[in-house]
């Protein structure tokens, strides 16, 4: 058989899952690199110790999954996830944190994270989680997200804050909690991105809030 014929029948190896690591502890980043290097199908393409550097480098490297520390010296992995996905929504965010915090969990949902894991997770479970997130699956409990959205749609009538919102603003709040960026909300609702920004600003003003993260936390607390 000729080399050309043999090459024609060869099966091309699948592309490895490209991962970017963000954690302010060097020893943690080194440990994660070692765990992921053993997986065989994962390639670590970069790492950062700060939110500022991560926001700058991740969109340029275009990893499939960014593994993000929950708390950083200059921000959080949730902030990084939100900013990176506003630039490139194809990059999946997986928040890896030491803190089991309901508010942070829902802020992660709002930021568009595909997963939220505690650092106590086993290495094999982290590898499995990265594979699932890269494949488009979510590690977030859908029942939790559904519960939040249900209370936004059908919240208690005595809640004066939600009563202040117009139907359009309430729908945008639902999409914000689902993790959509302004650009994605605009596409979903057939509006311009500028119009969505104006709605978000109006929604936050009526709720007495200053950020999308606070809006997610507000929505979360209305589920209690």
mmCIF file of C-alpha atoms in Angstrom, residues 32 39 66 74 81 89 117 139 191:
data_model
loop_
_atom_site.group_PDB
_atom_site.id
_atom_site.type_symbol
_atom_site.label_atom_id
_atom_site.label_comp_id
_atom_site.label_asym_id
_atom_site.label_seq_id
_atom_site.Cartn_x
_atom_site.Cartn_y
_atom_site.Cartn_z
ATOM 1 C CA UNK A 32 -4.289 21.699 38.299
ATOM 2 C CA UNK A 39 -6.144 13.295 31.226
ATOM 3 C CA UNK A 66 -11.773 28.699 31.515
ATOM 4 C CA UNK A 74 -8.548 42.133 42.059
ATOM 5 C CA UNK A 81 -16.550 34.872 33.287
ATOM 6 C CA UNK A 89 -19.777 33.671 24.339
ATOM 7 C CA UNK A 117 -17.490 23.297 41.706
ATOM 8 C CA UNK A 139 -22.885 21.368 35.839
ATOM 9 C CA UNK A 191 -33.665 44.389 20.052
#
